[in-house]
Each structure stands twice: as structure tokens, then as C-alpha cells.
Amino acid sequence: MGFISQNLKAQTKPNVILIVTDDQGFGDLGYYGNPHVKTPTIDRFAKESVRFDEFLVSPVCAPTRAALMTGRYTLRTGVRDTYRGGAIMATDEITIAEILKDAGYKTGMIGKWHLGDNYPSRPQDQGFDFTLNHLSGGLGQNGDWPNALEGNQRYYDPILWKNGEMVKTKGYCSDVFTDEAIHFVEENKADPFFLYLSFNAPHAPLQVPDAYYDMYKDIDPSKGFDNDDRPFPVMNEQLKENARKVYAMVSNIDDNLKRLFETLDSMEIRDNTLIIFMTDNGHQHDRYAAGMKGRKGYVYEGGVRVPSFWSLPSQFKGNRDIKTPTAHYDILPTLAELCSAQIPTDRVLDGKSLLPLLNNEMSSLGNRTFARSWVRGGPEQYTNISIRKEQYKLVGNTERNADINSFELYNIIDDPYEQKNIVSTHNSEALHLKQDMDIWFNDMISEKNFTKDHPAIVGTIHENPSVLNINDAIFTENKAQNQDVAGWEIEVAETGYYDIKVQLFQKEINTIKVDLKIGSTKITKDVASLKDGIIHMDHIKLEKGVARITPFVTGEQGAYIKPFYVEIDYQF
């Protein structure tokens, strides 16, 4: 791996805390004009910080996390989606944690990872010394199988993974994560540290302590905007209730950040600690979004523009707005330069260092191009895709051979809320952007990490047994069953005998047939009945190499039964 050193004058390396919340939109804090949500800590922090007012991320969470960890467009990293095998980052990617660890930093990751749950894709495999995380895309999702098995109240007393070991915690999830973040800071205050504090709130399910919900139970989140002429969505009663719960979850995060910031102050390390606060994408449900169009999942501004506040009192003058468009993949090169770390030169980095903007040395980073795309299972060439350069933004939601007038073109400076499609009067600008969009798209889908799978490696001392969860499964169509069938790409590290356990969603089942396919090998087993949904297939010989493991389970009348997870235990 080639590196280039960053040239910085001698100075004390700053600590870094990167705070990311989940599905908190641009309008889900008081600073940007929401009269309902109570976020005094975040609002005060925003006023003290350098604010990137046009900070762009990906439309959904795993792609954003891959880009900010690597400094690269997410499709280059192999991450294209949030599940169905699309949220596993290639293990040869180089993360912020890896470059800062090489620069002498202690590294910690707490909360939501969502870039692969098996060796070699876990956070501890990607440069983090300390980890406390849940699985999959959220607590209690099907891929987060330990909490999914616990029932509905998944945000309370969650089962987490601490340095690779399962632990049962006590308390509300955001409180638990903050407690551990404070402990990490206290343990590592003598050395420069990098802490990635990644809250899973306010992502659904919208579970929050009563004390916080009671702060909002009587408000109407659709009212209070009488003097605001920005677009506002229609909210039914369910959307209003969702907003109340989201605001409650955000207020809980706000109180937790107050505790963390007070800890930094008490240890007298706040001045030399860079704190970045941002969110991973837009809001999930329609509510106040400071007038922006769209929400999570969309390439409109409401889906990809998020708060981004940066504070390092010892170096940056605060209380400043930066209007220059910037992005999640700018974080890695910025931290590399700031922290005297080394960046890889053997791959394309899409980000640029923001240090000249943060130090008020420059007002622009040049005429950059920003592309965004997301389709479930995609990408698709002209579906939910956008590209922006200077004042113009082209959006595609059309067919592959569609005329340019089927696209949307906005002057994002004059029309920040994307209300006036000007493609019919600006064909020339739209065609130039479409050419850039085509070049970008073709570049992304030809990337080596996009064109290959990223298997879990089983049969090693690093992780045994390996539990393959449904979030990381790859689904293939089975026309006979009219059903998508789940399987997992694995790399068997050693030829030998393995015990395999298939856990089904259904617990009590009669007359079961199992066809376990591993590469070209097929093992069949008939089971009279199950009471716990677990099928044991022990002492199975697996050959070293890459294969796909597919448990094809059928019940009475041949109906396909989807697996919940598969456990593979190497008998050393």
C-alpha cells in the first residue's frame, strides 16, 4: 500500500470524536428552525462551531458510513444497499481508524457499524481497538438476531458485542452508548484518541423512555410554521405521532451529548478535541425539513443534505457558516491532514481535505461534482440518481433511453427547495450533466469491489463460530417456489469438519426437508418436527475455498421456509 505524508507544522495531535445519528433529518434540531424539538446542547454546539450548511451524504445509512470511513464513493467500497448482502464493505478498504491507529491514535467504535457483521468486515477488523456495537442496520432488526429474539422492546437492555464478545447491557440504548463513550474517553485521555460514536437513534422502531415522550405528547408537529413560506409536507395523525417520538429520541441524544461534553470539559481536553456532529441521511418520515424536498432514500436535498458541525477551539474560529458544498467522503482526508496521518495513494480518493475551509484560508475547493444514487438492490442507471456541479443539479427518475426532458434540472442556488424543474429551458446544461452522470455511473459499476462479493471467512481463530445473519444474505430467485432464496458467500479458511446450525423464523414446524447446498455439495436431511426452529447438521466436511452456503428448507406441501441465521462452528 502506497502512502503520502501530510505536511503539518509540529503540534499536539488533537483528539477526534465523530458523532453520527441515524435518520435524524436536517430539520430535526432547533438550530435550523424547528420550533418543537428541544435540542439545547446541539443548538449551542452548532452556534460555537464551523457549520457546513451544504454537507451531502448518501440517501441511506450503510452507504454513508462506507463513504465517511474510507473517503470514497460508497460503490467503490462494495457497499450498495442496507441489506441483502449490499452492506458489506470490502476488507481491503482503508478506514479512518486504520490510518489514525497507524498515526498513534487509540481508536474506538460505539453503536451502529452496518458495514459487515462477520470476520473480516467487523469494526475490530477495520482498525478499531475497542468496539461496542449491535449487528445489522438497527437494534432488533432481523439481522440483529440476539435482540430480535428478545421481543419488541429492543432499545432497552440491548444485547451488544463488546470487542467481539456478546454482552447484555442495562438501560436505554443511547444512554448505554454514551456511558461507554465517556468511559473510552476517560481511559484514553493520555493519548490522542479517535472515537466514532454512532447512535442508532432516532431510527425506527421509535422506542423512547416515557420521560422524553412526555415532553412532546401534547404538541402538534404540523403547526407553528405560520410565518414560514418554505414547503411543508402534509402530516396525518400517524406522521405526527412519529415526529413526537423522533423528537423525544433526539432530545435524549441531546442530553447524552451534554454529559459527554461536560466530561471533556472536566478533563480539560475539550480545546484540543475535534468534535464533528452529523447525521447519516435525511428523515425517515415526512415532517419538518427546513423546506427541503424528499426524505431518506431520495436523492433530493431532504434525503442527502444533513447538519455538519465541526469544533476544535484550539485551532478553528467558531460560529461560522461555510456555504461551499462538501461531503461525507471529505472526512477521511481532512482528519488525515489534521492528525498528521498518512493517506493511501494506491486507490482513488473522492474526498478533499476541508482544512483550508476550516482554517478560513480558502472559501472554495474548486468546481466539484457530487453524484448520488440509491436503488434497493441497485444501482440503476437513471433511477433515483443525481449529479450536481456548481449551481445545477440533475435528477434522474426515468427510463434508460429516455429523452433529456424526462429528467429534472434544478438551479440549487436559486431554488434550494427543488420546486422548479428548468430542464425544458436549459437542455444544454442538462445534457452536459447527463454525460457526467454516465461517466460516473460506468466508473462505479466497473470498480473491482463493486463487481465481487465480500465473503465471511469461517473457520478461523478470529471468529468461531461464525453466525451469518439474514441482513447479509444474498437472495436469488427460485421460480419453482416463486420465492427469493437466502444464501451466504463464505470463504472456508481450513478444510475440516464443521457443525452447522440453521435457525428458522418459525419455531414449531412439522415435516421438514433440508437441502443444504455448499458450493457444488448438497446434503439432504429430513426432520419430523421442530419445537425451537433449530436444525442441526453436524460434522459436515467443508473444503478450503470460496463457496455459497444455501439452506433450502421446505415444510409441509413444499413451502419454502426462510432461515433466520446460520451458525458455522469449526471443530478445531
XYZ file of C-alpha atoms in Angstrom, residues 140-565:
426
model
C -33.800 -5.637 16.852
C -33.850 -5.848 13.069
C -33.916 -9.430 11.827
C -30.173 -9.309 11.118
C -29.547 -8.232 14.705
C -30.597 -11.679 15.779
C -29.783 -11.591 19.539
C -32.092 -8.604 20.070
C -34.674 -9.798 17.537
C -35.059 -12.917 19.676
C -35.737 -10.754 22.731
C -39.047 -9.303 21.543
C -40.390 -5.812 20.985
C -38.600 -3.583 23.494
C -35.290 -3.859 21.677
C -33.905 -0.418 22.563
C -33.885 -1.290 26.274
C -31.202 -3.502 27.842
C -29.809 -4.371 24.385
C -27.528 -7.315 23.704
C -24.349 -5.882 22.178
C -20.942 -7.088 21.026
C -18.024 -5.817 23.082
C -14.701 -6.497 21.389
C -16.368 -9.422 19.635
C -17.990 -10.925 22.726
C -21.739 -10.880 23.324
C -22.764 -8.824 26.374
C -26.130 -7.994 27.927
C -26.323 -4.299 28.810
C -28.658 -2.390 31.084
C -30.553 0.752 30.155
C -31.795 2.659 27.132
C -29.555 2.176 24.093
C -28.416 5.796 23.617
C -27.620 6.036 27.343
C -25.631 2.795 27.167
C -23.623 4.009 24.172
C -22.870 7.353 25.853
C -21.804 5.691 29.100
C -19.306 3.617 27.146
C -18.143 6.649 25.138
C -17.407 8.537 28.346
C -15.534 5.533 29.700
C -13.483 5.289 26.490
C -12.525 8.966 26.731
C -11.562 8.637 30.382
C -9.447 5.543 29.653
C -7.611 7.122 26.734
C -7.256 10.779 27.704
C -3.443 10.489 27.978
C -3.097 9.544 24.304
C -4.612 11.004 21.180
C -7.832 9.099 20.524
C -10.400 8.701 17.772
C -13.921 7.843 18.882
C -16.649 7.008 16.382
C -19.875 7.397 18.376
C -22.642 6.160 16.097
C -26.101 6.329 17.680
C -28.789 4.067 16.194
C -31.480 6.550 17.288
C -33.749 8.089 16.113
C -34.048 5.209 13.626
C -37.212 3.129 13.912
C -38.585 1.348 15.863
C -39.439 4.586 17.643
C -38.894 3.456 21.221
C -38.037 6.086 23.826
C -38.285 6.488 27.614
C -41.594 7.910 28.819
C -39.930 10.961 30.374
C -38.813 12.098 26.936
C -42.018 11.179 25.144
C -43.987 13.166 27.720
C -42.108 16.299 26.591
C -43.875 16.034 23.220
C -47.090 14.067 23.750
C -49.301 17.161 23.506
C -47.656 19.012 20.607
C -48.884 19.199 17.020
C -45.720 18.852 14.885
C -47.547 20.209 11.827
C -48.301 23.582 13.465
C -46.154 26.560 14.367
C -44.877 27.387 10.878
C -47.353 30.150 10.001
C -44.664 32.685 9.079
C -42.539 30.177 7.174
C -43.133 30.173 3.430
C -40.942 27.112 2.803
C -42.616 23.900 1.560
C -44.075 21.705 4.294
C -45.452 18.156 3.928
C -48.984 17.109 4.766
C -48.927 15.191 8.043
C -51.599 12.682 9.073
C -52.002 11.528 12.667
C -49.506 8.675 12.308
C -46.844 11.003 10.924
C -47.464 13.432 13.771
C -47.032 10.642 16.305
C -43.838 9.511 14.561
C -42.492 13.060 14.796
C -43.259 13.254 18.525
C -41.300 10.064 19.157
C -38.408 11.101 16.931
C -38.134 14.447 18.728
C -38.161 12.610 22.046
C -35.336 10.332 20.896
C -33.347 13.340 19.667
C -33.810 15.112 23.000
C -32.433 12.041 24.725
C -29.367 12.168 22.459
C -29.038 15.876 23.237
C -28.911 15.157 26.976
C -26.361 12.414 26.394
C -24.131 14.730 24.374
C -24.320 17.219 27.225
C -22.889 14.511 29.508
C -20.115 13.726 27.031
C -19.186 17.388 26.500
C -19.137 18.019 30.257
C -16.744 15.081 30.627
C -14.370 16.624 28.091
C -14.559 19.946 29.935
C -13.907 18.351 33.318
C -10.807 16.597 31.978
C -9.663 19.870 30.354
C -9.244 18.269 26.934
C -12.130 19.971 25.145
C -9.986 22.642 23.460
C -7.811 20.012 21.786
C -10.646 17.694 20.794
C -12.208 17.946 17.350
C -15.901 17.137 17.650
C -17.884 16.510 14.494
C -21.657 16.178 14.713
C -23.553 14.934 11.676
C -26.349 12.602 10.664
C -26.275 9.751 8.162
C -29.146 10.749 5.845
C -32.453 12.564 5.792
C -35.510 11.979 7.951
C -37.400 8.716 7.501
C -40.982 10.016 7.818
C -42.480 13.231 6.452
C -42.125 16.123 8.899
C -40.401 19.499 9.149
C -37.257 19.500 6.984
C -36.439 23.202 6.703
C -38.325 23.245 3.410
C -36.230 20.653 1.624
C -37.719 18.199 -0.841
C -37.647 14.457 -0.250
C -36.503 12.384 2.697
C -34.405 9.314 3.473
C -33.895 7.167 0.398
C -34.286 10.033 -2.069
C -31.520 11.933 -3.879
C -33.370 15.220 -3.377
C -31.861 17.555 -0.777
C -34.107 16.290 2.002
C -32.554 12.856 1.645
C -28.878 13.787 1.286
C -28.267 17.152 2.973
C -27.583 16.919 6.701
C -26.284 19.028 9.598
C -22.486 19.031 9.907
C -20.935 20.933 12.809
C -17.165 20.963 13.471
C -15.497 22.339 16.598
C -11.816 22.430 17.546
C -11.404 25.507 19.768
C -7.598 25.343 19.796
C -7.462 25.724 16.008
C -10.724 26.729 14.319
C -12.546 30.003 14.758
C -16.112 29.029 15.535
C -19.573 30.417 14.804
C -19.031 30.401 11.029
C -21.130 29.189 8.130
C -19.482 27.564 5.134
C -21.724 27.517 2.085
C -19.269 25.558 -0.077
C -20.768 22.119 -0.860
C -18.878 19.348 0.955
C -19.480 15.652 1.571
C -19.080 12.653 3.825
C -16.057 11.369 1.894
C -14.195 14.586 2.780
C -13.878 13.491 6.409
C -11.017 10.993 5.941
C -8.641 13.309 4.044
C -9.453 16.139 6.475
C -8.624 14.034 9.522
C -5.508 12.679 7.852
C -4.146 16.185 7.297
C -5.239 17.485 10.686
C -3.853 14.494 12.625
C -0.578 14.054 10.696
C -1.708 10.698 9.397
C -0.948 9.119 6.035
C -3.443 8.557 3.268
C -3.351 5.726 0.728
C -2.107 6.516 -2.758
C -2.915 3.160 -4.341
C -6.616 3.920 -4.846
C -8.963 6.722 -5.843
C -9.985 9.045 -3.017
C -13.030 11.120 -3.844
C -12.804 13.379 -0.821
C -10.803 16.547 -0.317
C -9.371 17.960 2.878
C -11.647 20.583 4.383
C -8.832 22.042 6.472
C -8.379 25.121 4.253
C -12.068 25.916 4.777
C -11.946 25.149 8.493
C -8.863 27.351 8.944
C -10.547 30.132 6.934
C -7.690 30.074 4.426
C -9.924 29.437 1.382
C -13.568 29.967 0.537
C -13.840 27.231 -2.107
C -12.397 23.855 -3.050
C -12.986 24.337 -6.772
C -15.828 23.303 -9.058
C -16.543 19.872 -7.672
C -19.065 17.341 -8.921
C -21.276 15.440 -6.466
C -23.152 12.314 -7.567
C -25.703 10.371 -5.545
C -27.595 7.162 -6.272
C -29.589 4.540 -4.460
C -31.995 1.818 -5.553
C -32.860 -1.247 -3.490
C -30.589 -3.949 -4.834
C -29.237 -1.460 -7.412
C -27.846 0.789 -8.662
C -29.859 1.501 -11.796
C -28.637 3.983 -14.343
C -31.370 6.607 -14.329
C -33.374 5.675 -11.260
C -33.058 7.795 -8.098
C -29.763 9.255 -9.223
C -28.480 12.833 -9.181
C -25.407 14.795 -10.103
C -24.551 18.339 -9.071
C -21.958 20.751 -10.414
C -21.846 24.411 -9.469
C -25.436 25.712 -9.351
C -27.078 22.942 -11.361
C -28.381 19.603 -10.126
C -29.715 16.928 -12.489
C -32.068 14.245 -11.104
C -32.943 11.035 -12.912
C -36.104 9.068 -12.235
C -36.699 7.771 -15.721
C -36.058 5.017 -18.255
C -32.633 4.159 -19.662
C -33.347 5.524 -23.148
C -35.440 8.472 -22.017
C -35.204 11.902 -23.572
C -33.392 14.594 -21.580
C -36.723 16.297 -20.908
C -37.703 13.299 -18.763
C -35.025 14.351 -16.260
C -35.301 17.096 -13.646
C -32.891 20.032 -13.550
C -32.727 22.489 -10.680
C -30.739 25.625 -10.019
C -29.929 24.630 -6.488
C -28.697 28.130 -5.569
C -31.803 29.993 -6.719
C -34.158 27.114 -5.933
C -32.779 25.259 -2.887
C -36.120 23.531 -2.277
C -36.144 21.957 -5.775
C -39.557 23.264 -6.718
C -38.925 24.460 -10.286
C -37.763 21.945 -12.884
C -35.953 24.005 -15.562
C -34.822 21.162 -17.821
C -37.000 22.329 -20.731
C -35.297 25.722 -20.834
C -31.781 24.525 -20.007
C -31.294 21.439 -22.186
C -27.629 22.210 -22.812
C -26.738 22.291 -19.115
C -28.789 19.155 -18.504
C -27.092 17.231 -21.323
C -23.634 18.106 -20.036
C -24.589 16.882 -16.563
C -26.108 13.713 -18.013
C -22.790 12.973 -19.741
C -21.013 13.401 -16.400
C -23.626 11.177 -14.765
C -22.998 8.438 -17.337
C -19.236 8.607 -16.833
C -19.641 8.425 -13.071
C -22.114 5.550 -13.190
C -19.962 3.462 -15.535
C -16.907 4.160 -13.393
C -18.703 2.987 -10.246
C -20.103 -0.266 -11.625
C -16.699 -1.240 -13.038
C -14.970 -0.908 -9.647
C -13.459 -4.211 -8.503
C -15.112 -4.098 -5.086
C -18.494 -3.450 -6.666
C -18.244 -6.371 -9.071
C -17.392 -9.037 -6.488
C -18.865 -10.448 -3.291
C -17.247 -9.995 0.101
C -17.475 -13.338 1.883
C -17.335 -14.012 5.584
C -14.252 -16.077 6.401
C -15.225 -19.068 8.557
C -13.031 -21.477 10.453
C -10.528 -19.042 11.979
C -9.446 -18.111 15.480
C -10.749 -14.602 14.832
C -14.401 -15.685 14.846
C -15.664 -19.126 15.700
C -18.456 -19.942 15.473
C -19.462 -17.580 12.681
C -23.118 -16.553 12.712
C -24.358 -15.467 9.290
C -27.353 -13.183 9.721
C -30.198 -12.556 7.317
C -29.167 -8.919 6.742
C -26.000 -10.052 4.962
C -27.678 -12.852 2.992
C -27.735 -12.764 -0.797
C -31.109 -13.627 -2.304
C -31.586 -15.472 -5.583
C -34.852 -16.102 -7.363
C -36.342 -19.595 -7.190
C -39.026 -19.681 -9.854
C -40.403 -23.040 -8.762
C -41.153 -21.652 -5.318
C -41.941 -18.121 -6.548
C -39.712 -17.032 -3.706
C -36.324 -15.417 -3.178
C -33.962 -17.896 -1.531
C -31.368 -16.744 1.012
C -27.726 -17.805 0.871
C -24.360 -16.514 2.058
C -20.969 -16.181 0.407
C -18.316 -17.724 2.655
C -14.624 -18.439 2.439
C -13.651 -21.602 4.278
C -10.258 -20.919 5.840
C -9.359 -24.560 6.540
C -10.526 -27.882 5.170
C -12.125 -29.743 8.049
C -15.310 -30.681 9.850
C -17.888 -28.100 10.812
C -21.088 -28.193 12.836
C -23.803 -26.179 11.103
C -26.937 -24.881 12.752
C -29.818 -23.370 10.778
C -32.168 -21.209 12.819
C -35.572 -20.643 11.218
C -38.016 -17.789 11.770
C -40.740 -20.329 12.502
C -40.207 -22.283 15.721
C -42.743 -25.114 15.739
C -42.816 -26.930 12.390
C -43.744 -30.442 11.269
C -42.364 -32.480 8.365
C -39.287 -30.545 7.271
C -36.869 -31.216 4.469
C -33.466 -29.545 4.371
C -31.294 -29.309 1.282
C -28.060 -27.703 2.445
C -26.043 -26.590 -0.556
C -22.403 -25.620 -0.058
C -20.808 -24.899 -3.399
C -21.407 -27.996 -5.526
C -22.086 -30.180 -2.477
C -25.648 -30.941 -1.417
C -26.629 -32.525 1.885
C -30.223 -33.589 2.477
C -31.881 -34.163 5.815
C -35.468 -34.944 6.796
C -36.758 -33.734 10.167
C -40.026 -34.985 11.605
C -40.732 -31.875 13.681
C -39.114 -28.885 15.354
C -40.010 -27.162 18.592
C -37.295 -24.476 18.629
C -36.799 -23.809 14.910
C -33.197 -25.054 15.010
C -31.883 -27.616 12.520
C -28.573 -29.272 13.431
C -26.307 -30.660 10.725
C -23.114 -31.771 12.435
C -19.728 -32.995 11.311
C -20.004 -31.639 7.773
C -16.755 -31.640 5.823
C -16.043 -28.329 4.122
C -13.225 -27.825 1.667
C -10.976 -24.782 1.820
C -12.057 -22.050 -0.593
C -14.934 -19.754 -1.526
C -18.456 -21.152 -1.763
C -22.069 -20.146 -1.308
C -23.983 -21.818 1.502
C -27.729 -22.056 0.932
C -30.052 -23.835 3.359
C -33.134 -24.626 1.282
C -35.736 -25.604 3.866
C -39.256 -26.661 2.942
C -42.189 -27.543 5.148
C -45.494 -29.218 4.536
C -46.667 -29.080 0.911
C -43.179 -27.935 -0.104
C -43.457 -24.333 1.087
C -40.096 -22.545 1.366
C -39.125 -21.544 4.916
C -36.690 -18.622 5.153
C -33.730 -19.065 7.513
C -33.164 -16.562 10.320
C -29.436 -17.158 10.612
